[in-house]
Short mmCIF file of C-alpha atoms in Angstrom, two decimals:
data_model
loop_
_atom_site.label_atom_id
_atom_site.label_comp_id
_atom_site.label_asym_id
_atom_site.label_seq_id
_atom_site.Cartn_x
_atom_site.Cartn_y
_atom_site.Cartn_z
CA MET A 1 16.61 39.43 88.99
CA LYS A 2 13.18 39.40 87.35
CA LYS A 3 14.27 42.20 84.99
CA ILE A 4 17.37 40.23 84.04
CA SER A 5 15.20 37.14 83.37
CA ILE A 6 12.86 39.18 81.14
CA LEU A 7 15.84 40.64 79.25
CA MET A 8 17.36 37.21 78.76
CA THR A 9 14.05 35.78 77.54
CA GLY A 10 13.65 38.66 75.11
CA PHE A 11 17.17 38.22 73.84
CA LEU A 12 16.60 34.49 73.22
CA VAL A 13 13.30 35.16 71.41
CA ILE A 14 14.96 37.76 69.14
CA THR A 15 17.96 35.49 68.47
CA LEU A 16 15.74 32.51 67.61
CA SER A 17 13.55 34.63 65.35
CA LEU A 18 16.63 35.92 63.55
CA LEU A 19 18.00 32.42 63.15
CA THR A 20 14.65 31.17 61.88
CA SER A 21 14.42 34.10 59.51
CA CYS A 22 17.93 33.42 58.16
CA ASP A 23 17.19 29.71 57.79
CA ASN A 24 14.09 30.35 55.63
CA ASP A 25 15.61 33.13 53.53
CA HIS A 26 17.38 31.55 50.54
CA TYR A 27 17.58 34.78 48.57
CA GLY A 28 15.95 32.89 45.71
CA PRO A 29 13.57 30.00 44.92
CA ALA A 30 13.21 27.14 47.35
CA PRO A 31 16.21 24.82 46.91
CA VAL A 32 13.94 21.85 46.23
CA ASP A 33 12.52 23.69 43.19
CA VAL A 34 15.88 23.93 41.43
CA THR A 35 17.66 20.79 42.65
CA ALA A 36 17.42 18.39 39.70
CA ASN A 37 19.13 16.70 36.78
CA TYR A 38 19.12 18.96 33.72
CA SER A 39 19.48 17.38 30.28
CA ASN A 40 19.52 18.24 26.59
CA LYS A 41 19.79 14.64 25.44
CA LEU A 42 17.84 13.78 22.31
CA SER A 43 15.86 11.25 24.32
CA ASN A 44 14.59 14.03 26.61
CA PRO A 45 11.25 15.24 25.20
CA ASN A 46 11.52 18.44 27.26
CA PRO A 47 15.18 19.52 27.26
CA ASN A 48 15.94 21.83 30.18
CA LEU A 49 19.70 22.33 29.76
CA ILE A 50 21.26 25.09 27.65
CA LEU A 51 24.95 24.18 27.43
CA THR A 52 27.74 25.94 25.58
CA TYR A 53 31.33 24.70 25.31
CA ASN A 54 33.78 27.45 24.37
CA GLY A 55 31.01 29.29 22.57
CA GLU A 56 29.65 26.22 20.72
CA THR A 57 26.28 24.67 21.57
CA MET A 58 26.71 21.18 23.04
CA ILE A 59 23.87 18.64 23.02
CA GLY A 60 23.37 15.12 24.29
CA LYS A 61 24.60 15.95 27.81
CA SER A 62 23.29 16.20 31.36
CA VAL A 63 24.20 18.13 34.53
CA ASP A 64 23.16 17.67 38.15
CA PHE A 65 22.47 20.83 40.18
CA SER A 66 21.92 20.51 43.92
CA THR A 67 21.58 23.04 46.73
CA VAL A 68 20.36 22.59 50.29
CA THR A 69 20.70 26.09 51.75
CA GLY A 70 20.46 28.27 48.63
CA GLU A 71 23.89 29.62 49.52
CA THR A 72 26.17 27.02 47.91
CA ALA A 73 25.63 24.31 45.32
CA ILE A 74 27.05 21.08 43.98
CA VAL A 75 27.25 20.85 40.19
CA THR A 76 28.11 17.53 38.50
CA LEU A 77 29.10 17.43 34.82
CA TYR A 78 28.51 14.15 33.00
CA ASP A 79 30.86 13.39 30.08
CA ILE A 80 31.16 17.05 29.11
CA LEU A 81 34.88 17.62 29.48
CA PRO A 82 37.01 15.21 27.41
CA GLY A 83 38.24 12.38 29.62
CA GLU A 84 36.02 13.33 32.57
CA LYS A 85 33.11 10.87 32.74
CA GLU A 86 31.79 12.49 35.92
CA LEU A 87 33.16 15.71 37.40
CA LYS A 88 31.69 16.99 40.68
CA MET A 89 32.24 20.59 41.77
CA ALA A 90 31.21 21.32 45.36
CA SER A 91 30.74 24.42 47.54
CA ILE A 92 29.97 26.72 44.62
CA PRO A 93 28.77 30.11 45.97
CA LEU A 94 25.29 31.13 44.78
CA SER A 95 23.83 34.58 44.19
CA GLY A 96 20.04 34.43 44.39
CA ASP A 97 17.10 36.58 43.33
CA GLU A 98 13.36 36.03 43.03
CA GLU A 99 13.64 33.86 39.90
CA GLY A 100 16.78 31.82 40.43
CA TYR A 101 20.45 31.54 41.28
CA SER A 102 23.57 32.59 39.40
CA PHE A 103 27.04 31.17 39.92
CA SER A 104 30.52 31.26 38.40
CA GLY A 105 34.03 30.10 39.10
CA SER A 106 37.02 28.09 37.93
CA GLY A 107 37.35 24.32 37.81
CA MET A 108 39.84 21.58 37.03
CA GLY A 109 39.40 18.04 35.71
CA GLU A 110 40.31 15.24 38.09
CA ASN A 111 41.67 12.86 35.45
CA THR A 112 43.00 15.20 32.76
CA LEU A 113 43.92 18.32 34.80
CA THR A 114 41.89 20.39 32.33
CA SER A 115 41.39 23.94 33.61
CA PHE A 116 38.24 25.89 32.72
CA ARG A 117 35.83 28.66 33.69
CA TYR A 118 32.11 28.18 34.23
CA GLU A 119 29.15 30.54 34.48
CA GLY A 120 25.63 29.39 35.16
CA ARG A 121 22.09 30.39 35.90
CA VAL A 122 19.41 28.08 37.29
CA THR A 123 15.68 28.75 37.52
CA LYS A 124 12.82 26.41 38.17
CA GLY A 125 12.87 24.01 35.22
CA GLN A 126 15.99 25.27 33.40
CA LEU A 127 19.78 25.39 33.78
CA THR A 128 21.99 27.53 31.54
CA LEU A 129 25.69 26.68 31.73
CA ASN A 130 28.60 28.15 29.80
CA ILE A 131 32.00 26.45 30.00
CA SER A 132 34.86 28.51 28.61
CA ASN A 133 38.62 29.14 28.68
CA LEU A 134 39.30 25.40 28.51
CA HIS A 135 42.90 24.31 28.54
CA MET A 136 43.61 20.59 28.34
CA GLY A 137 46.34 19.05 30.42
CA ASN A 138 49.37 18.57 28.16
CA ALA A 139 48.00 21.14 25.69
CA GLU A 140 51.46 22.71 25.57
CA LEU A 141 52.85 19.48 24.16
CA TRP A 142 50.13 18.40 21.75
CA ALA A 143 47.77 21.28 20.90
CA ASN A 144 48.72 22.49 17.43
CA THR A 145 47.84 22.30 13.75
CA TYR A 146 49.49 19.43 11.94
CA LYS A 147 49.82 18.88 8.21
CA LEU A 148 50.68 15.77 6.24
CA PRO A 149 54.37 15.39 5.45
CA THR A 150 55.93 15.39 2.01
CA VAL A 151 56.93 11.86 0.96
CA ILE A 152 60.67 11.43 1.35
CA ASN A 153 62.56 8.51 -0.19
CA GLY A 154 66.05 7.32 0.60
CA ILE A 155 68.22 4.47 1.85
CA LYS A 156 66.51 2.12 4.28
CA ARG A 157 67.48 -1.20 5.86
CA ILE A 158 65.00 -3.83 4.70
CA VAL A 159 64.68 -7.62 4.47
CA VAL A 160 65.62 -8.97 1.03
CA GLY A 161 65.23 -12.57 -0.14
CA ASP A 162 67.40 -14.37 -2.65
CA ILE A 163 66.07 -15.28 -6.07
CA TRP A 164 64.91 -18.69 -4.83
CA GLY A 165 63.34 -17.42 -1.62
CA ASP A 166 65.56 -19.67 0.47
CA GLU A 167 67.63 -17.05 2.29
CA TYR A 168 66.68 -13.65 3.69
CA THR A 169 69.11 -10.94 4.80
CA TRP A 170 69.06 -7.32 5.92
CA GLN A 171 70.27 -4.94 3.21
CA GLU A 172 70.54 -1.18 2.71
CA VAL A 173 68.30 -0.31 -0.27
CA ASP A 174 67.84 3.12 -1.87
CA GLY A 175 64.51 4.62 -2.97
CA GLN A 176 62.54 3.35 0.03
CA VAL A 177 59.83 5.43 1.77
CA LEU A 178 61.33 7.14 4.81
CA ASN A 179 58.49 9.57 5.61
CA ALA A 180 54.83 9.53 4.52
CA SER A 181 51.42 10.40 5.99
CA CYS A 182 50.71 6.77 6.93
CA TYR A 183 53.11 5.55 9.60
CA PHE A 184 53.98 1.85 9.77
CA TYR A 185 56.60 -0.03 11.77
CA ALA A 186 56.91 -3.75 12.46
CA ASP A 187 59.57 -5.57 14.46
CA ILE A 188 60.43 -8.37 12.03
CA GLU A 189 63.19 -10.91 11.47
CA ALA A 190 65.12 -11.68 8.29
CA SER A 191 62.82 -14.54 7.31
CA GLU A 192 60.06 -15.38 4.88
CA SER A 193 57.46 -14.35 7.45
CA GLY A 194 59.28 -11.07 8.09
CA ALA A 195 59.54 -10.34 4.38
CA THR A 196 55.81 -11.02 3.94
CA THR A 197 54.89 -8.61 6.74
CA GLN A 198 57.26 -6.03 5.26
CA THR A 199 55.71 -6.34 1.78
CA TRP A 200 52.12 -5.97 2.98
CA GLY A 201 53.05 -3.24 5.46
CA ASN A 202 54.83 -1.22 2.80
CA ALA A 203 51.90 -1.70 0.44
CA ILE A 204 49.29 -0.42 2.89
CA GLN A 205 51.57 2.47 3.88
CA ASN A 206 51.98 3.41 0.20
CA ILE A 207 48.25 3.12 -0.59
CA LEU A 208 47.04 5.13 2.41
CA SER A 209 49.75 7.76 1.98
CA TYR A 210 48.62 8.07 -1.66
CA ILE A 211 44.95 8.52 -0.66
CA LEU A 212 45.21 10.58 2.56
CA PRO A 213 46.47 13.84 0.96
CA GLN A 214 43.44 13.79 -1.33
CA VAL A 215 41.11 13.58 1.68
CA LEU A 216 42.93 15.51 4.39
CA GLN A 217 44.99 18.69 4.36
CA ASP A 218 45.61 19.25 8.07
CA ILE A 219 44.41 18.33 11.57
CA THR A 220 44.12 20.71 14.52
CA LEU A 221 44.28 19.50 18.11
CA ARG A 222 42.82 22.48 19.94
CA ALA A 223 43.75 23.43 23.48
CA ASP A 224 40.09 23.09 24.50
CA GLY A 225 40.05 19.40 23.47
CA ASN A 226 38.28 19.82 20.14
CA ILE A 227 39.67 18.18 17.01
CA THR A 228 39.03 19.84 13.66
CA ALA A 229 40.43 19.29 10.18
CA SER A 230 40.60 20.70 6.68
CA TYR A 231 39.21 17.99 4.41
CA SER A 232 38.06 17.42 0.84
CA ASN A 233 34.86 15.64 -0.16
CA GLU A 234 35.74 15.60 -3.85
CA PRO A 235 36.05 12.18 -5.55
CA LEU A 236 39.42 10.45 -5.38
CA SER A 237 41.50 10.59 -8.54
CA GLY A 238 44.20 8.35 -9.96
CA LEU A 239 42.96 5.34 -8.02
CA ASP A 240 42.84 2.11 -10.00
CA MET A 241 43.83 -1.49 -9.47
CA GLU A 242 47.09 -1.12 -11.39
CA THR A 243 48.16 1.65 -9.02
CA ILE A 244 47.03 -0.22 -5.91
CA PHE A 245 48.77 -3.49 -6.73
CA GLY A 246 51.79 -1.63 -8.06
CA PHE A 247 52.48 -0.49 -4.51
CA LEU A 248 53.29 -4.09 -3.57
CA SER A 249 56.62 -3.67 -5.33
CA VAL A 250 57.09 0.03 -6.19
CA PRO A 251 57.62 2.58 -3.38
CA LEU A 252 55.45 5.70 -3.30
CA THR A 253 56.98 9.08 -4.27
CA GLN A 254 55.70 12.62 -3.83
CA ASP A 255 55.55 13.00 -7.63
CA MET A 256 52.80 10.36 -7.68
CA ILE A 257 50.66 12.42 -5.27
CA THR A 258 51.18 16.04 -6.37
CA PRO A 259 49.06 15.98 -9.58
CA HIS A 260 46.05 14.70 -7.64
CA ILE A 261 46.09 17.38 -4.91
CA ALA A 262 47.19 20.44 -6.90
CA ASN A 263 43.65 21.74 -7.56
CA ARG A 264 41.66 20.09 -4.78
CA LYS A 265 39.47 22.23 -2.54
CA TYR A 266 39.58 21.66 1.23
CA ILE A 267 36.93 22.85 3.68
CA PRO A 268 37.02 23.18 7.51
CA SER A 269 35.22 20.56 9.57
CA PRO A 270 32.75 21.69 12.26
CA LYS A 271 33.70 21.64 15.93
CA GLY A 272 32.15 19.21 18.38
CA PHE A 273 32.43 15.99 16.34
CA ALA A 274 35.65 14.69 17.93
CA ASN A 275 37.86 15.50 20.90
CA TRP A 276 41.10 14.42 22.53
CA HIS A 277 42.57 14.03 25.98
CA GLN A 278 45.44 12.30 27.72
CA LYS A 279 45.05 9.23 29.91
CA ASN A 280 47.84 7.07 31.33
CA ASP A 281 50.35 8.60 28.91
CA LYS A 282 48.14 7.74 25.94
CA PHE A 283 46.43 10.04 23.49
CA ILE A 284 42.68 9.29 23.50
CA LEU A 285 40.66 10.13 20.39
CA LYS A 286 36.91 10.18 21.03
CA LEU A 287 33.99 10.80 18.69
CA ASN A 288 30.98 12.80 19.87
CA LEU A 289 28.35 10.35 18.69
CA ALA A 290 25.41 12.49 19.82
CA ASN A 291 26.50 15.39 17.61
CA ILE A 292 27.35 13.12 14.67
CA ILE A 293 24.05 11.27 14.78
CA SER A 294 22.14 14.53 15.21
CA GLN A 295 23.86 15.87 12.08
CA ILE A 296 22.87 12.76 10.13
CA ALA A 297 19.32 13.07 11.38
CA SER A 298 19.12 16.73 10.35
CA ASP A 299 20.20 15.87 6.80
CA LYS A 300 17.71 13.05 6.29
CA HIS A 301 14.11 12.32 7.22
CA ILE A 302 14.75 9.78 9.95
CA ASP A 303 12.35 8.67 12.66
CA ALA A 304 13.31 10.72 15.73
CA ASN A 305 12.38 7.81 18.02
CA ILE A 306 15.03 5.59 16.41
CA ILE A 307 17.68 8.31 16.77
CA ASN A 308 16.74 8.87 20.41
CA ALA A 309 16.89 5.13 21.09
CA ILE A 310 20.35 4.92 19.49
CA ILE A 311 21.63 7.75 21.71
CA ASP A 312 20.21 5.97 24.76
CA ALA A 313 21.85 2.66 23.79
CA ILE A 314 25.19 4.45 23.50
CA SER A 315 24.82 6.24 26.84
CA GLN A 316 23.77 2.97 28.53
CA MET A 317 26.79 1.14 27.06
CA ASP A 318 24.55 -1.50 25.40
CA PRO A 319 26.31 -2.66 22.20
CA MET A 320 23.82 -5.35 21.20
CA LYS A 321 20.88 -2.99 21.56
CA LEU A 322 22.75 -0.47 19.41
CA LYS A 323 23.42 -3.10 16.74
CA GLU A 324 19.71 -3.97 16.66
CA LEU A 325 18.74 -0.30 16.30
CA LEU A 326 21.31 0.31 13.56
CA THR A 327 19.78 -2.60 11.66
CA THR A 328 16.38 -0.89 11.86
CA LEU A 329 17.88 2.46 10.87
CA ASN A 330 19.63 1.01 7.83
CA GLN A 331 16.36 -0.30 6.46
CA SER A 332 15.63 3.35 5.70
CA LEU A 333 19.15 4.57 4.85
CA ASN A 334 20.57 1.55 2.99
CA ASN A 335 24.03 2.87 3.91
CA ASP A 336 27.08 0.75 3.01
CA THR A 337 29.00 1.66 6.17
CA LEU A 338 26.06 0.84 8.44
CA GLY A 339 25.52 -2.35 6.45
CA PHE A 340 29.09 -3.38 7.23
CA LEU A 341 28.73 -2.56 10.94
CA ILE A 342 25.56 -4.58 11.44
CA ASN A 343 26.94 -7.61 9.60
CA ILE A 344 30.21 -8.05 11.49
CA ASN A 345 30.27 -10.61 14.29
CA ASP A 346 29.18 -9.63 17.79
CA THR A 347 32.71 -9.85 19.27
CA SER A 348 34.12 -7.42 16.70
CA PHE A 349 31.13 -5.12 17.07
CA LYS A 350 31.62 -4.96 20.85
CA ALA A 351 35.30 -4.02 20.32
CA LEU A 352 34.30 -1.23 17.93
CA PHE A 353 31.56 -0.10 20.33
CA ASN A 354 34.09 0.17 23.15
CA TRP A 355 36.25 2.41 20.97
CA LEU A 356 33.29 4.59 20.01
CA THR A 357 32.12 5.07 23.58
CA THR A 358 35.36 5.26 25.57
CA GLY A 359 37.75 6.53 22.90
CA ILE A 360 40.61 5.14 20.82
CA PRO A 361 43.85 4.92 22.85
CA MET A 362 46.93 5.87 20.80
CA LEU A 363 50.58 6.58 21.45
CA VAL A 364 52.38 9.78 20.46
CA THR A 365 56.07 10.13 19.70
CA SER A 366 58.05 12.93 18.09
CA LYS A 367 61.33 12.73 16.21
CA GLU A 368 63.14 15.26 14.04
CA GLY A 369 60.05 17.47 13.69
CA HIS A 370 57.74 14.58 12.79
CA THR A 371 54.90 13.49 15.12
CA HIS A 372 53.64 9.90 15.04
CA ILE A 373 50.14 9.22 16.43
CA TYR A 374 49.61 5.47 16.25
CA LEU A 375 48.09 2.25 17.56
CA ASP A 376 50.35 -0.37 19.12
CA LYS A 377 49.95 -4.14 18.66
CA GLU A 378 47.40 -4.51 21.45
CA GLU A 379 45.11 -1.80 20.12
CA PHE A 380 45.61 -2.60 16.43
CA THR A 381 44.86 -6.33 16.69
CA PRO A 382 41.03 -5.92 16.66
CA ILE A 383 41.32 -3.88 13.44
CA ALA A 384 43.65 -6.41 11.81
CA LYS A 385 41.16 -9.17 12.58
CA LEU A 386 38.38 -7.08 11.01
CA LEU A 387 40.17 -6.45 7.71
CA PRO A 388 38.83 -9.55 5.87
CA ASP A 389 35.29 -8.49 6.81
CA LEU A 390 35.88 -5.08 5.23
CA SER A 391 35.80 -6.47 1.69
CA PRO A 392 32.12 -5.68 0.94
CA LEU A 393 32.51 -2.11 2.24
CA VAL A 394 35.73 -1.47 0.31
CA ILE A 395 34.29 -2.94 -2.89
CA SER A 396 31.15 -0.77 -2.60
CA MET A 397 33.34 2.35 -2.43
CA LEU A 398 35.24 1.53 -5.62
CA PRO A 399 34.30 2.74 -9.11
CA GLU A 400 31.85 0.44 -10.88
CA ASP A 401 34.45 -0.84 -13.36
CA MET A 402 36.60 -2.08 -10.45
CA GLN A 403 33.95 -3.89 -8.41
CA ALA A 404 34.37 -7.09 -10.44
CA LEU A 405 37.74 -7.52 -8.73
CA GLY A 406 36.08 -8.36 -5.43
CA SER A 407 37.86 -11.68 -4.96
CA ILE A 408 41.26 -10.06 -5.48
CA ILE A 409 40.45 -7.32 -2.97
CA SER A 410 39.31 -9.95 -0.45
CA ALA A 411 42.61 -11.80 -0.86
CA PHE A 412 44.47 -8.50 -0.52
CA LEU A 413 42.79 -7.65 2.80
CA ASP A 414 43.19 -11.20 4.08
CA GLY A 415 46.93 -11.06 3.34
CA ILE A 416 47.30 -7.73 5.15
CA SER A 417 45.40 -9.09 8.16
CA LYS A 418 47.64 -12.13 8.55
CA ALA A 419 50.82 -10.12 7.99
CA PHE A 420 49.87 -7.54 10.61
CA LEU A 421 49.00 -10.13 13.24
CA SER A 422 52.30 -12.06 13.07
CA PRO A 423 54.89 -9.55 14.48
CA GLN A 424 55.35 -9.21 18.23
CA LYS A 425 55.54 -5.42 17.87
CA ILE A 426 53.68 -3.28 15.37
CA GLU A 427 52.89 0.45 15.13
CA PHE A 428 50.31 1.81 12.72
CA GLY A 429 48.87 5.32 12.45
CA LEU A 430 49.60 8.82 11.14
CA GLU A 431 52.79 10.73 10.58
CA LEU A 432 52.36 14.51 10.85
CA VAL A 433 54.43 17.68 10.95
CA GLN A 434 53.54 20.86 12.81
CA SER A 435 52.13 23.60 10.62
CA ASN A 436 52.95 27.29 10.98
CA LYS A 437 49.30 28.16 11.48
CA LYS A 438 47.72 27.76 14.91
#
């Protein structure tokens, strides 16, 4: 009996020592030394996150890494995948060594059903994370390269008033714009109000469809969520007040556009400045403000503290703080666009800020090979209300010999604003066709 007791005691001692040994052996650094938030935000003076997104460096982000046992980890991605504000991945197996832990696996977005691969390495004071093979939910439907359509004219049912303006009727009229790069639709009645909305709507559709081909050649919605484009930064041509106001009565034709795009050069935009995702059956367009602001800062000698503070204001969802900082920034830049932003009223600025931080919700429809990406009445209303305030910005962008027409331009924008706010239903955006190139 004594021998059995000694054997049992020895067995318990060995078992406990093995358990203790296993509990203290993490096959790597102590978990507390690597459990942390890792960030490469501009406001972080000591960035400790190296993040790549489908091979492209991504900045302005943060990741939580947490492990208790050194065997598995929890990794939380903050606003890295389009449409995923916070994505937590748990029970990730770790492979440890003397310096750190390595991990890899597959993940999926909770809101967007985006699939992806991840590979990472964490050491004391640094996390390296590579996210690859991204495939957005609904990529099969939307991911493609789109080009601007050729303007097509033909017979269209429109509201026509009599010579005295007393009676308005629907009539089939030839020569009207059926397809163009700017998409516009308004649910109107055969009335003076309906005719006014139709006139201004057609005018803005004509003007933008005249300008867009000079600026944009194609847009690519990539399967990984990136949006890129082929664009031209050459000066606009053929743009004068006679042409602009002529579009109030004369429909646009492709022959008006072709001479101005025949010899234009288009260049590819960089990745990482804009992305897309689907949410509640809507197409969400979101700008990567951190990358955009960083690019501006790299091109000009701007106080890094101001840039960092701007990024913080955006991440903290503080529109009034951002407006204050943009005012300070523009004292150095004297930029017309920034000048417009800081001078609009606080309500309008908050609406724009919400778009910039959460994304622009748009609808997508396809018909006869043409894809419409547009804002509905609810989403377009804040823009329509802003149009009269755009006068100083628009005037500053015009050639010097046209800037004297400021009062006419103000009246033009005011008329468009009122016309666009009156219909119960309105759709305004882009009309695109799928290109052969992917």
